[in-house]
Amino acid sequence: MSSFVLNRHDVPITKVTVYPDCAEVQREWNGTEQLPEGVHGFSLTDLPGNIDVKSVRVSIKGGRSRILDIGIRQTESEIKEYQSQLKTLRKNEKTYSAKQAEVNEEVSGLNRQRAVWEKYLDLILKVLCLRAAEKIRIRTPNSFIKSYGCVCNSFRQ
């Protein structure tokens, strides 16, 4: 029996179908045409670690060959690597969630400060408009505002 080891990158993707909860990826390898008669074993390596091994299907086109057995396994090192990556991603998610909460709180505080400063600025403008109206001896601030275009929001009403 001869054995062939193929990396997933050696077997090109020919079709992808995306479903709401998964995706179907079809690959096609045309090397079976060159095989001599007999029993051959194939291994497809470097498959994603989150693959559902129960969902893997294998078929052979043509009448000269047939499938006797399908075996799928992930190496212990692949499993450990994917578990390590998952652990890191979950840790990062918690870190970024905490940072996002801090940023949201800071933005909220800045918005409160801005509101205070806007009120303070409005008060200063009001005082300046009143003083300017007094200096040029205008009885009503509203007529001063209409005449000189004071930006004080308080007097525009």
Short mmCIF file of N, CA and C in Angstrom, two decimals:
data_model
loop_
_atom_site.label_atom_id
_atom_site.label_comp_id
_atom_site.label_asym_id
_atom_site.label_seq_id
_atom_site.Cartn_x
_atom_site.Cartn_y
_atom_site.Cartn_z
N MET A 1 0.86 -1.18 0.00
CA MET A 1 0.00 0.00 0.00
C MET A 1 0.90 1.24 0.00
N SER A 2 0.62 2.18 -0.87
CA SER A 2 1.37 3.43 -0.88
C SER A 2 0.56 4.50 -0.14
N SER A 3 1.29 5.45 0.44
CA SER A 3 0.63 6.51 1.22
C SER A 3 0.98 7.87 0.65
N PHE A 4 0.02 8.75 0.67
CA PHE A 4 0.20 10.12 0.21
C PHE A 4 -0.21 11.06 1.33
N VAL A 5 0.63 12.04 1.58
CA VAL A 5 0.31 13.07 2.57
C VAL A 5 0.17 14.38 1.83
N LEU A 6 -1.01 14.95 1.94
CA LEU A 6 -1.29 16.22 1.26
C LEU A 6 -1.60 17.29 2.30
N ASN A 7 -1.00 18.44 2.13
CA ASN A 7 -1.32 19.58 2.96
C ASN A 7 -2.59 20.20 2.39
N ARG A 8 -3.41 20.81 3.23
CA ARG A 8 -4.67 21.38 2.73
C ARG A 8 -4.41 22.42 1.63
N HIS A 9 -3.25 23.04 1.65
CA HIS A 9 -2.92 24.04 0.64
C HIS A 9 -2.58 23.38 -0.71
N ASP A 10 -2.28 22.08 -0.69
CA ASP A 10 -2.02 21.33 -1.92
C ASP A 10 -3.31 20.93 -2.63
N VAL A 11 -4.41 21.00 -1.91
CA VAL A 11 -5.71 20.60 -2.45
C VAL A 11 -6.57 21.87 -2.52
N PRO A 12 -6.66 22.47 -3.70
CA PRO A 12 -7.32 23.77 -3.81
C PRO A 12 -8.82 23.73 -3.52
N ILE A 13 -9.30 24.83 -2.99
CA ILE A 13 -10.73 24.98 -2.73
C ILE A 13 -11.42 25.24 -4.07
N THR A 14 -12.49 24.49 -4.32
CA THR A 14 -13.22 24.66 -5.58
C THR A 14 -14.59 25.28 -5.37
N LYS A 15 -15.11 25.22 -4.14
CA LYS A 15 -16.44 25.76 -3.89
C LYS A 15 -16.59 26.02 -2.39
N VAL A 16 -17.25 27.14 -2.05
CA VAL A 16 -17.56 27.45 -0.66
C VAL A 16 -19.02 27.86 -0.59
N THR A 17 -19.76 27.26 0.34
CA THR A 17 -21.15 27.62 0.58
C THR A 17 -21.26 28.03 2.04
N VAL A 18 -21.78 29.24 2.27
CA VAL A 18 -21.88 29.75 3.63
C VAL A 18 -23.32 29.61 4.11
N TYR A 19 -23.48 29.03 5.29
CA TYR A 19 -24.77 28.87 5.95
C TYR A 19 -24.77 29.73 7.21
N PRO A 20 -25.93 29.96 7.82
CA PRO A 20 -25.97 30.81 9.01
C PRO A 20 -25.08 30.34 10.16
N ASP A 21 -24.90 29.03 10.30
CA ASP A 21 -24.13 28.53 11.44
C ASP A 21 -22.84 27.79 11.05
N CYS A 22 -22.55 27.71 9.77
CA CYS A 22 -21.33 27.01 9.34
C CYS A 22 -21.06 27.32 7.88
N ALA A 23 -20.01 26.73 7.37
CA ALA A 23 -19.68 26.88 5.95
C ALA A 23 -19.25 25.52 5.40
N GLU A 24 -19.56 25.29 4.16
CA GLU A 24 -19.14 24.06 3.48
C GLU A 24 -18.02 24.43 2.52
N VAL A 25 -16.88 23.79 2.69
CA VAL A 25 -15.72 24.05 1.83
C VAL A 25 -15.42 22.78 1.05
N GLN A 26 -15.40 22.90 -0.27
CA GLN A 26 -15.09 21.75 -1.12
C GLN A 26 -13.71 21.94 -1.73
N ARG A 27 -12.92 20.89 -1.66
CA ARG A 27 -11.58 20.88 -2.26
C ARG A 27 -11.53 19.76 -3.28
N GLU A 28 -10.68 19.93 -4.26
CA GLU A 28 -10.58 18.91 -5.29
C GLU A 28 -9.12 18.68 -5.65
N TRP A 29 -8.73 17.40 -5.59
CA TRP A 29 -7.37 17.01 -5.97
C TRP A 29 -7.48 16.06 -7.14
N ASN A 30 -6.78 16.35 -8.20
CA ASN A 30 -6.89 15.56 -9.42
C ASN A 30 -5.76 14.55 -9.59
N GLY A 31 -5.08 14.21 -8.53
CA GLY A 31 -3.94 13.30 -8.63
C GLY A 31 -4.30 11.84 -8.74
N THR A 32 -5.56 11.48 -8.53
CA THR A 32 -5.92 10.05 -8.57
C THR A 32 -5.80 9.46 -9.97
N GLU A 33 -5.82 10.29 -10.99
CA GLU A 33 -5.72 9.78 -12.36
C GLU A 33 -4.35 9.15 -12.63
N GLN A 34 -3.35 9.58 -11.87
CA GLN A 34 -1.99 9.11 -12.10
C GLN A 34 -1.62 7.92 -11.22
N LEU A 35 -2.53 7.47 -10.39
CA LEU A 35 -2.22 6.36 -9.47
C LEU A 35 -2.27 5.01 -10.19
N PRO A 36 -1.33 4.16 -9.85
CA PRO A 36 -1.43 2.80 -10.38
C PRO A 36 -2.53 2.04 -9.63
N GLU A 37 -2.93 0.94 -10.20
CA GLU A 37 -3.94 0.12 -9.51
C GLU A 37 -3.38 -0.36 -8.19
N GLY A 38 -4.27 -0.51 -7.22
CA GLY A 38 -3.83 -0.98 -5.91
C GLY A 38 -4.49 -0.17 -4.79
N VAL A 39 -4.02 -0.44 -3.59
CA VAL A 39 -4.56 0.23 -2.40
C VAL A 39 -3.64 1.40 -2.04
N HIS A 40 -4.24 2.54 -1.80
CA HIS A 40 -3.48 3.75 -1.47
C HIS A 40 -4.09 4.42 -0.25
N GLY A 41 -3.26 5.01 0.56
CA GLY A 41 -3.72 5.77 1.71
C GLY A 41 -3.43 7.25 1.50
N PHE A 42 -4.33 8.07 1.95
CA PHE A 42 -4.17 9.52 1.82
C PHE A 42 -4.36 10.17 3.17
N SER A 43 -3.56 11.18 3.43
CA SER A 43 -3.72 11.99 4.63
C SER A 43 -3.77 13.45 4.20
N LEU A 44 -4.76 14.16 4.69
CA LEU A 44 -4.88 15.59 4.44
C LEU A 44 -4.55 16.29 5.75
N THR A 45 -3.46 17.05 5.74
CA THR A 45 -2.98 17.67 6.98
C THR A 45 -3.30 19.16 7.01
N ASP A 46 -3.06 19.75 8.15
CA ASP A 46 -3.19 21.19 8.37
C ASP A 46 -4.63 21.67 8.21
N LEU A 47 -5.57 20.84 8.61
CA LEU A 47 -6.97 21.28 8.60
C LEU A 47 -7.21 22.18 9.81
N PRO A 48 -8.18 23.09 9.73
CA PRO A 48 -8.46 23.98 10.86
C PRO A 48 -8.80 23.19 12.12
N GLY A 49 -8.38 23.70 13.24
CA GLY A 49 -8.60 22.99 14.50
C GLY A 49 -10.05 22.94 14.93
N ASN A 50 -10.88 23.86 14.43
CA ASN A 50 -12.28 23.87 14.84
C ASN A 50 -13.18 23.09 13.88
N ILE A 51 -12.58 22.29 13.03
CA ILE A 51 -13.36 21.51 12.07
C ILE A 51 -14.17 20.43 12.80
N ASP A 52 -15.40 20.25 12.37
CA ASP A 52 -16.24 19.19 12.93
C ASP A 52 -15.91 17.92 12.15
N VAL A 53 -15.19 17.00 12.79
CA VAL A 53 -14.71 15.81 12.08
C VAL A 53 -15.86 14.95 11.56
N LYS A 54 -17.03 15.07 12.17
CA LYS A 54 -18.19 14.30 11.70
C LYS A 54 -18.75 14.85 10.39
N SER A 55 -18.36 16.07 10.05
CA SER A 55 -18.90 16.69 8.84
C SER A 55 -18.02 16.47 7.61
N VAL A 56 -16.88 15.84 7.76
CA VAL A 56 -15.96 15.66 6.64
C VAL A 56 -16.48 14.54 5.73
N ARG A 57 -16.52 14.84 4.43
CA ARG A 57 -16.96 13.87 3.43
C ARG A 57 -15.85 13.73 2.38
N VAL A 58 -15.68 12.52 1.88
CA VAL A 58 -14.68 12.26 0.85
C VAL A 58 -15.37 11.50 -0.27
N SER A 59 -15.07 11.90 -1.51
CA SER A 59 -15.61 11.16 -2.65
C SER A 59 -14.55 11.09 -3.74
N ILE A 60 -14.70 10.09 -4.58
CA ILE A 60 -13.77 9.89 -5.70
C ILE A 60 -14.59 9.84 -6.97
N LYS A 61 -14.16 10.65 -7.93
CA LYS A 61 -14.83 10.64 -9.23
C LYS A 61 -14.12 9.62 -10.12
N GLY A 62 -14.85 8.87 -10.86
CA GLY A 62 -14.24 7.88 -11.77
C GLY A 62 -14.52 6.48 -11.26
N GLY A 63 -14.41 5.52 -12.14
CA GLY A 63 -14.77 4.16 -11.80
C GLY A 63 -13.62 3.28 -11.34
N ARG A 64 -12.38 3.73 -11.43
CA ARG A 64 -11.24 2.86 -11.11
C ARG A 64 -10.96 2.76 -9.63
N SER A 65 -11.48 3.69 -8.83
CA SER A 65 -11.11 3.72 -7.42
C SER A 65 -12.36 3.70 -6.55
N ARG A 66 -12.13 3.32 -5.28
CA ARG A 66 -13.22 3.37 -4.30
C ARG A 66 -12.63 3.64 -2.93
N ILE A 67 -13.45 4.14 -2.06
CA ILE A 67 -13.02 4.50 -0.71
C ILE A 67 -13.31 3.33 0.22
N LEU A 68 -12.29 2.90 0.94
CA LEU A 68 -12.47 1.81 1.89
C LEU A 68 -12.68 2.33 3.31
N ASP A 69 -12.02 3.43 3.67
CA ASP A 69 -12.10 3.92 5.04
C ASP A 69 -11.71 5.39 5.07
N ILE A 70 -12.31 6.12 6.00
CA ILE A 70 -11.95 7.52 6.24
C ILE A 70 -11.60 7.66 7.71
N GLY A 71 -10.44 8.18 7.98
CA GLY A 71 -10.04 8.43 9.36
C GLY A 71 -9.58 9.87 9.50
N ILE A 72 -10.08 10.54 10.50
CA ILE A 72 -9.72 11.94 10.73
C ILE A 72 -9.20 12.05 12.15
N ARG A 73 -8.06 12.70 12.27
CA ARG A 73 -7.53 12.91 13.61
C ARG A 73 -6.77 14.22 13.65
N GLN A 74 -6.79 14.81 14.80
CA GLN A 74 -6.00 16.01 15.01
C GLN A 74 -4.87 15.62 15.94
N THR A 75 -3.72 16.14 15.66
CA THR A 75 -2.59 15.82 16.53
C THR A 75 -2.73 16.57 17.84
N GLU A 76 -2.14 16.00 18.87
CA GLU A 76 -2.20 16.61 20.19
C GLU A 76 -1.62 18.02 20.18
N SER A 77 -0.56 18.23 19.40
CA SER A 77 0.05 19.56 19.35
C SER A 77 -0.90 20.57 18.69
N GLU A 78 -1.65 20.15 17.67
CA GLU A 78 -2.62 21.05 17.05
C GLU A 78 -3.71 21.43 18.03
N ILE A 79 -4.20 20.46 18.76
CA ILE A 79 -5.26 20.72 19.74
C ILE A 79 -4.76 21.69 20.80
N LYS A 80 -3.56 21.47 21.31
CA LYS A 80 -3.00 22.36 22.33
C LYS A 80 -2.80 23.77 21.78
N GLU A 81 -2.35 23.88 20.55
CA GLU A 81 -2.14 25.19 19.94
C GLU A 81 -3.46 25.94 19.82
N TYR A 82 -4.51 25.27 19.36
CA TYR A 82 -5.81 25.93 19.22
C TYR A 82 -6.38 26.29 20.58
N GLN A 83 -6.20 25.45 21.57
CA GLN A 83 -6.67 25.78 22.91
C GLN A 83 -5.93 26.99 23.47
N SER A 84 -4.63 27.07 23.19
CA SER A 84 -3.84 28.21 23.63
C SER A 84 -4.31 29.50 22.94
N GLN A 85 -4.56 29.41 21.66
CA GLN A 85 -5.05 30.58 20.92
C GLN A 85 -6.42 31.02 21.44
N LEU A 86 -7.28 30.07 21.73
CA LEU A 86 -8.61 30.39 22.26
C LEU A 86 -8.49 31.08 23.62
N LYS A 87 -7.63 30.56 24.47
CA LYS A 87 -7.41 31.16 25.79
C LYS A 87 -6.92 32.60 25.66
N THR A 88 -5.99 32.84 24.75
CA THR A 88 -5.46 34.19 24.52
C THR A 88 -6.56 35.12 24.02
N LEU A 89 -7.37 34.64 23.09
CA LEU A 89 -8.45 35.46 22.55
C LEU A 89 -9.47 35.83 23.64
N ARG A 90 -9.80 34.89 24.50
CA ARG A 90 -10.75 35.18 25.59
C ARG A 90 -10.16 36.18 26.57
N LYS A 91 -8.87 36.05 26.86
CA LYS A 91 -8.20 36.99 27.75
C LYS A 91 -8.20 38.39 27.13
N ASN A 92 -7.88 38.47 25.83
CA ASN A 92 -7.89 39.76 25.13
C ASN A 92 -9.28 40.38 25.12
N GLU A 93 -10.29 39.55 24.95
CA GLU A 93 -11.67 40.04 24.94
C GLU A 93 -12.00 40.71 26.28
N LYS A 94 -11.61 40.09 27.38
CA LYS A 94 -11.87 40.68 28.70
C LYS A 94 -11.10 41.99 28.87
N THR A 95 -9.85 41.99 28.43
CA THR A 95 -9.02 43.20 28.55
C THR A 95 -9.64 44.34 27.75
N TYR A 96 -10.01 44.07 26.50
CA TYR A 96 -10.57 45.13 25.66
C TYR A 96 -11.94 45.57 26.15
N SER A 97 -12.72 44.68 26.71
CA SER A 97 -14.02 45.07 27.27
C SER A 97 -13.83 46.02 28.44
N ALA A 98 -12.85 45.72 29.29
CA ALA A 98 -12.57 46.59 30.44
C ALA A 98 -12.07 47.95 29.96
N LYS A 99 -11.19 47.96 28.95
CA LYS A 99 -10.69 49.23 28.41
C LYS A 99 -11.83 50.03 27.79
N GLN A 100 -12.73 49.37 27.09
CA GLN A 100 -13.87 50.06 26.48
C GLN A 100 -14.74 50.70 27.54
N ALA A 101 -14.95 50.02 28.66
CA ALA A 101 -15.74 50.58 29.75
C ALA A 101 -15.07 51.82 30.32
N GLU A 102 -13.74 51.78 30.46
CA GLU A 102 -12.99 52.94 30.95
C GLU A 102 -13.14 54.12 29.99
N VAL A 103 -13.00 53.86 28.70
CA VAL A 103 -13.12 54.92 27.71
C VAL A 103 -14.53 55.51 27.72
N ASN A 104 -15.54 54.66 27.82
CA ASN A 104 -16.92 55.14 27.86
C ASN A 104 -17.15 56.04 29.07
N GLU A 105 -16.60 55.66 30.21
CA GLU A 105 -16.73 56.47 31.43
C GLU A 105 -16.02 57.81 31.27
N GLU A 106 -14.84 57.79 30.65
CA GLU A 106 -14.10 59.03 30.43
C GLU A 106 -14.86 59.96 29.48
N VAL A 107 -15.43 59.42 28.43
CA VAL A 107 -16.22 60.22 27.49
C VAL A 107 -17.43 60.83 28.20
N SER A 108 -18.07 60.05 29.03
CA SER A 108 -19.22 60.55 29.78
C SER A 108 -18.82 61.71 30.70
N GLY A 109 -17.68 61.57 31.37
CA GLY A 109 -17.18 62.64 32.23
C GLY A 109 -16.85 63.89 31.43
N LEU A 110 -16.24 63.72 30.27
CA LEU A 110 -15.91 64.87 29.42
C LEU A 110 -17.17 65.57 28.92
N ASN A 111 -18.19 64.81 28.62
CA ASN A 111 -19.46 65.41 28.19
C ASN A 111 -20.08 66.22 29.32
N ARG A 112 -20.00 65.72 30.55
CA ARG A 112 -20.52 66.49 31.70
C ARG A 112 -19.72 67.78 31.88
N GLN A 113 -18.39 67.69 31.75
CA GLN A 113 -17.56 68.89 31.87
C GLN A 113 -17.89 69.90 30.78
N ARG A 114 -18.10 69.43 29.56
CA ARG A 114 -18.44 70.32 28.47
C ARG A 114 -19.75 71.07 28.75
N ALA A 115 -20.73 70.36 29.30
CA ALA A 115 -22.01 70.99 29.62
C ALA A 115 -21.82 72.10 30.66
N VAL A 116 -20.97 71.86 31.64
CA VAL A 116 -20.69 72.88 32.66
C VAL A 116 -20.02 74.08 32.02
N TRP A 117 -19.03 73.83 31.17
CA TRP A 117 -18.32 74.93 30.53
C TRP A 117 -19.23 75.71 29.60
N GLU A 118 -20.15 75.06 28.93
CA GLU A 118 -21.09 75.76 28.06
C GLU A 118 -21.99 76.69 28.88
N LYS A 119 -22.44 76.23 30.04
CA LYS A 119 -23.25 77.09 30.91
C LYS A 119 -22.42 78.28 31.40
N TYR A 120 -21.19 78.01 31.78
CA TYR A 120 -20.30 79.06 32.26
C TYR A 120 -20.05 80.09 31.16
N LEU A 121 -19.79 79.64 29.94
CA LEU A 121 -19.56 80.53 28.81
C LEU A 121 -20.81 81.36 28.53
N ASP A 122 -21.96 80.73 28.60
CA ASP A 122 -23.22 81.45 28.37
C ASP A 122 -23.39 82.56 29.40
N LEU A 123 -23.05 82.28 30.65
CA LEU A 123 -23.15 83.29 31.71
C LEU A 123 -22.18 84.45 31.45
N ILE A 124 -20.95 84.13 31.05
CA ILE A 124 -19.95 85.17 30.75
C ILE A 124 -20.45 86.04 29.60
N LEU A 125 -20.97 85.43 28.55
CA LEU A 125 -21.49 86.20 27.42
C LEU A 125 -22.65 87.09 27.83
N LYS A 126 -23.48 86.58 28.70
CA LYS A 126 -24.61 87.37 29.20
C LYS A 126 -24.12 88.61 29.93
N VAL A 127 -23.13 88.44 30.80
CA VAL A 127 -22.57 89.56 31.55
C VAL A 127 -21.91 90.56 30.61
N LEU A 128 -21.15 90.06 29.65
CA LEU A 128 -20.50 90.96 28.69
C LEU A 128 -21.51 91.75 27.88
N CYS A 129 -22.57 91.10 27.48
CA CYS A 129 -23.61 91.80 26.71
C CYS A 129 -24.26 92.88 27.56
N LEU A 130 -24.54 92.58 28.82
CA LEU A 130 -25.16 93.58 29.72
C LEU A 130 -24.22 94.75 29.94
N ARG A 131 -22.95 94.48 30.18
CA ARG A 131 -21.98 95.56 30.40
C ARG A 131 -21.83 96.42 29.14
N ALA A 132 -21.77 95.77 27.98
CA ALA A 132 -21.66 96.53 26.74
C ALA A 132 -22.89 97.40 26.55
N ALA A 133 -24.07 96.89 26.85
CA ALA A 133 -25.31 97.65 26.72
C ALA A 133 -25.31 98.84 27.67
N GLU A 134 -24.79 98.64 28.89
CA GLU A 134 -24.72 99.74 29.87
C GLU A 134 -23.74 100.81 29.41
N LYS A 135 -22.61 100.43 28.85
CA LYS A 135 -21.59 101.40 28.42
C LYS A 135 -22.11 102.32 27.33
N ILE A 136 -22.88 101.78 26.44
CA ILE A 136 -23.38 102.66 25.38
C ILE A 136 -24.79 103.14 25.71
N ARG A 137 -25.21 102.92 26.95
CA ARG A 137 -26.46 103.45 27.52
C ARG A 137 -27.69 103.04 26.73
N ILE A 138 -27.78 101.76 26.53
CA ILE A 138 -28.99 101.22 25.90
C ILE A 138 -29.85 100.69 27.02
N ARG A 139 -31.10 101.05 26.97
CA ARG A 139 -32.00 100.65 28.06
C ARG A 139 -32.31 99.16 28.03
N THR A 140 -32.55 98.62 26.87
CA THR A 140 -32.92 97.20 26.80
C THR A 140 -31.83 96.40 26.09
N PRO A 141 -31.35 95.35 26.73
CA PRO A 141 -30.33 94.52 26.10
C PRO A 141 -30.79 93.92 24.77
N ASN A 142 -32.08 93.67 24.64
CA ASN A 142 -32.57 93.05 23.40
C ASN A 142 -32.33 93.95 22.20
N SER A 143 -32.53 95.25 22.35
CA SER A 143 -32.28 96.15 21.23
C SER A 143 -30.79 96.21 20.92
N PHE A 144 -29.93 96.08 21.94
CA PHE A 144 -28.48 96.05 21.73
C PHE A 144 -28.09 94.81 20.92
N ILE A 145 -28.69 93.71 21.30
CA ILE A 145 -28.38 92.45 20.63
C ILE A 145 -28.80 92.52 19.17
N LYS A 146 -29.98 93.06 18.93
CA LYS A 146 -30.45 93.18 17.54
C LYS A 146 -29.54 94.10 16.74
N SER A 147 -29.07 95.17 17.38
CA SER A 147 -28.25 96.14 16.68
C SER A 147 -26.84 95.64 16.41
N TYR A 148 -26.24 94.97 17.38
CA TYR A 148 -24.82 94.61 17.29
C TYR A 148 -24.55 93.11 17.14
N GLY A 149 -25.57 92.29 17.11
CA GLY A 149 -25.40 90.85 16.85
C GLY A 149 -24.67 90.12 17.96
N CYS A 150 -24.98 90.40 19.19
CA CYS A 150 -24.35 89.70 20.32
C CYS A 150 -24.68 88.21 20.23
N VAL A 151 -23.72 87.35 20.52
CA VAL A 151 -23.90 85.90 20.36
C VAL A 151 -24.48 85.25 21.59
N CYS A 152 -24.88 86.03 22.54
CA CYS A 152 -25.37 85.48 23.80
C CYS A 152 -26.70 84.77 23.58
N ASN A 153 -26.75 83.49 23.82
CA ASN A 153 -27.96 82.70 23.62
C ASN A 153 -29.07 83.12 24.57
N SER A 154 -28.72 83.60 25.74
CA SER A 154 -29.71 83.96 26.75
C SER A 154 -30.60 85.08 26.28
N PHE A 155 -30.08 86.00 25.46
CA PHE A 155 -30.87 87.16 25.05
C PHE A 155 -31.63 86.95 23.75
N ARG A 156 -31.45 85.85 23.14
CA ARG A 156 -32.11 85.63 21.84
C ARG A 156 -33.56 85.24 22.01
N GLN A 157 -33.98 84.98 23.18
CA GLN A 157 -35.36 84.52 23.40
C GLN A 157 -36.38 85.61 23.37
#
